[in-house]
């Protein structure tokens, strides 16, 4: 005899599929539309309520559920439909176009009309700073100049910042200072590359960092909504790597690093 319910949920763009194990060990399933305005706010929570025999007004009893494990395309859909958060890309001066240029991959070499995907970020801020590959500071960090530029971005309503500086994967001091400044100025999502994707090459590191800043607010809203309904239930989300992570640790980078939409981000 099992102590409580367990739920395994695939929350897709069109349908949400649920497999659940009742306390007596019997498996049950349920399928419903992921979006049904006027009927329910969230398909996963509504499906859980349905299988538990609860109405929309009844709270989910504490301890009734052992675990909820969910895979979702919320981030992938936001990426494909360009519905992420407005993001500023903060990088070393002279590298504003580094993600636009990428690695110069040309899968269709003889196309005369090459159309690149639009970048995920709204604007670029170039910072006066430079750290060499050996860690030597060849140009000190201009925090005053960075503050003015970041304040302008916040005044325009941008609340997500992706910070990716040269060689910061190994020498992150300047990124750490800029991340602290962004938090101080009220950015609600700050993604420094040395934490988000500590890779040696700036293009792959920058692509992932921008995607994280762009998608994390979307994921956070969804995760918080589900977690709020489920209370203290053990809620886990599937990462693009196939592993599971706690709801509070689920970020934009976890949903798209190796997902099918990776090519939309850029040449990583």
Coordinates of C-alpha atoms in Angstrom, one line a residue:
X1 CA 0.0 0.0 0.0
X2 CA 1.4 3.4 -1.0
X3 CA 1.0 6.4 1.2
X4 CA -0.2 9.0 -1.3
X5 CA -0.9 9.7 -4.9
X6 CA 1.9 10.1 -7.5
X7 CA 1.5 12.1 -10.7
X8 CA 3.5 12.1 -13.9
X9 CA 2.4 14.9 -16.2
X10 CA 3.3 16.0 -19.8
X11 CA 2.1 19.5 -20.2
X12 CA 2.3 20.2 -24.0
X13 CA 1.2 23.1 -26.1
X14 CA -2.1 21.5 -27.1
X15 CA -2.8 18.6 -24.7
X16 CA -1.8 17.8 -21.2
X17 CA -1.5 14.0 -20.4
X18 CA -1.5 12.7 -16.9
X19 CA -0.6 9.3 -15.5
X20 CA -1.3 8.8 -11.8
X21 CA -0.8 6.1 -9.3
X22 CA -3.4 5.9 -6.6
X23 CA -2.6 5.0 -3.0
X24 CA -3.7 1.4 -3.7
X25 CA -1.2 1.1 -6.5
X26 CA -3.7 1.3 -9.4
X27 CA -2.7 3.4 -12.4
X28 CA -5.1 5.9 -13.9
X29 CA -4.9 8.4 -16.8
X30 CA -6.4 11.6 -17.8
X31 CA -6.1 13.9 -20.9
X32 CA -7.3 17.5 -21.3
X33 CA -6.6 20.6 -23.3
X34 CA -3.6 22.6 -22.1
X35 CA -5.5 25.9 -22.6
X36 CA -9.2 26.2 -21.8
X37 CA -10.1 29.8 -20.9
X38 CA -13.1 30.1 -18.7
X39 CA -12.9 26.4 -17.6
X40 CA -9.7 26.2 -15.6
X41 CA -6.5 28.3 -15.1
X42 CA -4.0 25.4 -15.4
X43 CA -4.5 22.1 -17.0
X44 CA -2.1 20.1 -14.8
X45 CA -3.6 21.3 -11.6
X46 CA -7.2 20.8 -13.0
X47 CA -6.3 17.3 -14.0
X48 CA -4.9 16.5 -10.6
X49 CA -8.1 17.9 -9.0
X50 CA -10.2 15.8 -11.3
X51 CA -8.4 12.5 -10.4
X52 CA -8.6 13.4 -6.7
X53 CA -12.3 14.0 -7.0
X54 CA -12.0 17.6 -5.9
X55 CA -14.0 20.7 -7.2
X56 CA -12.2 23.9 -8.2
X57 CA -13.2 25.4 -4.9
X58 CA -11.7 22.6 -2.7
X59 CA -8.1 22.8 -1.6
X60 CA -5.8 19.9 -2.3
X61 CA -5.5 18.0 1.1
X62 CA -2.0 18.2 2.7
X63 CA -0.2 14.9 2.4
X64 CA -2.6 13.5 -0.3
X65 CA 0.2 13.6 -2.9
X66 CA 3.6 12.1 -2.6
X67 CA 5.1 13.7 -5.7
X68 CA 4.3 15.5 -9.0
X69 CA 6.8 15.1 -11.8
X70 CA 6.2 17.2 -14.8
X71 CA 7.6 17.9 -18.2
X72 CA 6.5 21.0 -20.0
X73 CA 7.0 22.9 -23.2
X74 CA 6.1 26.3 -21.7
X75 CA 9.6 27.6 -22.3
X76 CA 10.0 26.0 -25.7
X77 CA 6.7 27.5 -26.8
X78 CA 7.7 30.9 -25.4
X79 CA 11.0 30.7 -27.3
X80 CA 9.4 29.7 -30.6
X81 CA 6.6 32.3 -30.3
X82 CA 8.9 35.1 -29.0
X83 CA 6.9 35.6 -25.8
X84 CA 9.8 35.8 -23.4
X85 CA 10.8 38.6 -21.1
X86 CA 12.4 41.8 -22.6
X87 CA 16.1 41.3 -22.1
X88 CA 19.3 43.4 -22.2
X89 CA 22.5 41.7 -23.3
X90 CA 25.5 43.0 -21.3
X91 CA 28.9 42.3 -22.8
X92 CA 32.5 43.6 -23.1
X93 CA 32.9 46.6 -25.3
X94 CA 33.6 45.7 -28.9
X95 CA 31.5 42.5 -28.8
X96 CA 28.0 43.8 -29.2
X97 CA 27.5 41.7 -32.4
X98 CA 29.2 38.5 -31.1
X99 CA 26.0 36.5 -30.9
X100 CA 24.6 37.9 -34.1
X101 CA 27.8 36.9 -35.9
X102 CA 28.0 33.5 -34.1
X103 CA 30.4 31.0 -35.7
X104 CA 29.5 32.0 -39.3
X105 CA 27.9 28.6 -39.9
X106 CA 26.4 28.4 -43.4
X107 CA 24.3 25.3 -43.7
X108 CA 22.9 26.6 -47.1
X109 CA 26.1 28.0 -48.5
X110 CA 24.7 29.3 -51.9
X111 CA 21.6 31.1 -50.6
X112 CA 21.7 34.7 -51.8
X113 CA 19.0 35.8 -49.3
X114 CA 20.3 34.7 -45.9
X115 CA 17.8 35.5 -43.1
X116 CA 19.1 35.3 -39.6
X117 CA 16.7 34.7 -36.7
X118 CA 15.9 37.9 -34.7
X119 CA 17.9 38.0 -31.5
X120 CA 16.1 37.3 -28.2
X121 CA 17.5 40.4 -26.5
X122 CA 16.0 43.9 -26.9
X123 CA 19.2 45.9 -26.7
X124 CA 22.9 45.5 -26.0
X125 CA 25.0 47.4 -23.4
X126 CA 28.7 47.4 -24.0
X127 CA 30.8 47.7 -20.8
X128 CA 34.2 49.2 -20.6
X129 CA 36.2 46.3 -19.2
X130 CA 38.5 43.6 -20.3
X131 CA 40.1 40.6 -18.6
X132 CA 42.7 38.6 -20.6
X133 CA 42.8 34.9 -21.0
X134 CA 45.4 34.8 -18.3
X135 CA 43.2 36.7 -15.8
X136 CA 45.1 40.0 -16.2
X137 CA 42.8 43.0 -16.1
X138 CA 43.7 45.0 -19.3
X139 CA 40.8 47.4 -18.9
X140 CA 39.2 48.1 -15.5
X141 CA 35.4 47.7 -15.0
X142 CA 33.6 51.0 -15.5
X143 CA 30.7 50.6 -13.0
X144 CA 29.6 54.2 -13.3
X145 CA 29.1 53.9 -17.0
X146 CA 27.4 50.5 -16.6
X147 CA 25.0 52.0 -14.0
X148 CA 23.9 54.8 -16.3
X149 CA 23.3 52.4 -19.2
X150 CA 21.5 49.8 -17.0
X151 CA 19.3 52.5 -15.5
X152 CA 18.2 53.6 -19.0
X153 CA 17.3 50.0 -19.8
X154 CA 15.2 49.7 -16.5
X155 CA 13.5 53.0 -17.3
X156 CA 12.4 51.5 -20.6
X157 CA 10.8 48.6 -18.8
X158 CA 13.5 45.9 -19.4
X159 CA 13.8 43.7 -16.3
X160 CA 15.9 40.8 -17.4
X161 CA 19.7 41.0 -17.9
X162 CA 22.0 38.5 -19.5
X163 CA 25.7 39.3 -18.6
X164 CA 28.4 37.7 -20.7
X165 CA 31.9 39.1 -20.6
X166 CA 35.1 37.9 -22.2
X167 CA 36.8 35.1 -20.3
X168 CA 34.3 35.4 -17.4
X169 CA 33.8 31.6 -17.3
X170 CA 37.2 31.5 -15.6
X171 CA 37.6 35.0 -14.2
X172 CA 34.1 36.1 -13.1
X173 CA 34.9 39.1 -10.8
X174 CA 33.6 41.7 -13.3
X175 CA 30.4 39.7 -14.0
X176 CA 29.8 39.3 -10.3
X177 CA 30.1 43.1 -9.8
X178 CA 27.7 43.7 -12.7
X179 CA 25.2 41.1 -11.4
X180 CA 25.2 42.8 -8.0
X181 CA 24.6 46.2 -9.7
X182 CA 21.7 44.8 -11.7
X183 CA 20.0 43.4 -8.6
X184 CA 20.5 46.8 -6.9
X185 CA 18.9 48.6 -9.8
X186 CA 15.8 46.3 -9.7
X187 CA 16.3 43.8 -12.4
X188 CA 14.1 40.8 -11.5
X189 CA 16.1 38.3 -13.6
X190 CA 19.9 38.4 -13.7
X191 CA 21.7 35.7 -15.6
X192 CA 25.6 36.0 -15.4
X193 CA 27.2 33.6 -17.8
X194 CA 29.8 32.2 -15.3
X195 CA 26.8 30.8 -13.3
X196 CA 24.4 30.0 -16.1
X197 CA 26.8 28.3 -18.6
X198 CA 30.5 28.3 -17.6
X199 CA 31.8 27.4 -21.1
X200 CA 35.1 28.5 -22.5
X201 CA 33.7 30.0 -25.8
X202 CA 31.7 33.2 -25.6
X203 CA 29.1 32.4 -28.3
X204 CA 27.8 29.2 -26.8
X205 CA 28.0 30.7 -23.3
X206 CA 26.3 33.9 -24.5
X207 CA 23.5 32.1 -26.4
X208 CA 22.6 30.0 -23.3
X209 CA 22.8 33.0 -21.0
X210 CA 20.5 35.1 -23.1
X211 CA 18.0 32.3 -23.4
X212 CA 18.1 31.8 -19.6
X213 CA 17.4 35.5 -19.0
X214 CA 14.7 35.5 -21.7
X215 CA 12.8 32.4 -20.6
X216 CA 13.3 32.2 -16.8
X217 CA 10.6 34.8 -15.9
X218 CA 8.1 32.9 -18.1
X219 CA 9.0 29.6 -16.4
X220 CA 9.0 31.2 -12.9
X221 CA 5.4 32.5 -13.4
X222 CA 4.2 29.1 -14.4
X223 CA 6.1 27.1 -11.7
X224 CA 4.9 29.5 -9.0
X225 CA 1.3 29.2 -10.1
X226 CA 1.4 25.4 -10.0
X227 CA 3.4 25.3 -6.8
X228 CA 1.0 27.7 -5.2
X229 CA -1.9 25.3 -5.9
X230 CA -0.1 22.2 -4.7
X231 CA 1.2 23.7 -1.5
X232 CA 3.9 21.6 0.2
X233 CA 3.7 18.8 -2.5
X234 CA 7.1 17.6 -3.8
X235 CA 7.0 19.2 -7.3
X236 CA 9.7 18.2 -9.8
X237 CA 10.3 19.4 -13.4
X238 CA 12.1 17.6 -16.2
X239 CA 15.1 19.3 -17.6
X240 CA 16.2 19.1 -21.3
X241 CA 18.9 16.7 -20.2
X242 CA 16.3 14.3 -19.1
X243 CA 16.9 14.7 -15.3
X244 CA 14.5 16.1 -12.7
X245 CA 15.0 19.2 -10.7
X246 CA 13.1 20.8 -7.8
X247 CA 10.6 23.5 -8.8
X248 CA 12.5 26.3 -7.1
X249 CA 15.6 25.4 -9.2
X250 CA 14.0 25.2 -12.6
X251 CA 15.3 27.9 -14.9
X252 CA 15.1 28.9 -18.6
X253 CA 18.4 27.2 -19.4
X254 CA 17.1 23.9 -18.0
X255 CA 14.3 23.8 -20.5
X256 CA 16.1 24.5 -23.8
X257 CA 19.8 23.6 -23.5
X258 CA 19.4 20.4 -25.6
X259 CA 15.8 20.9 -26.7
X260 CA 14.5 20.8 -30.3
X261 CA 14.3 24.6 -30.3
X262 CA 18.0 25.1 -29.6
X263 CA 18.7 26.3 -33.1
X264 CA 16.4 29.3 -32.6
X265 CA 18.6 30.7 -29.9
X266 CA 21.6 30.9 -32.2
X267 CA 24.6 29.0 -33.4
X268 CA 25.7 27.5 -30.0

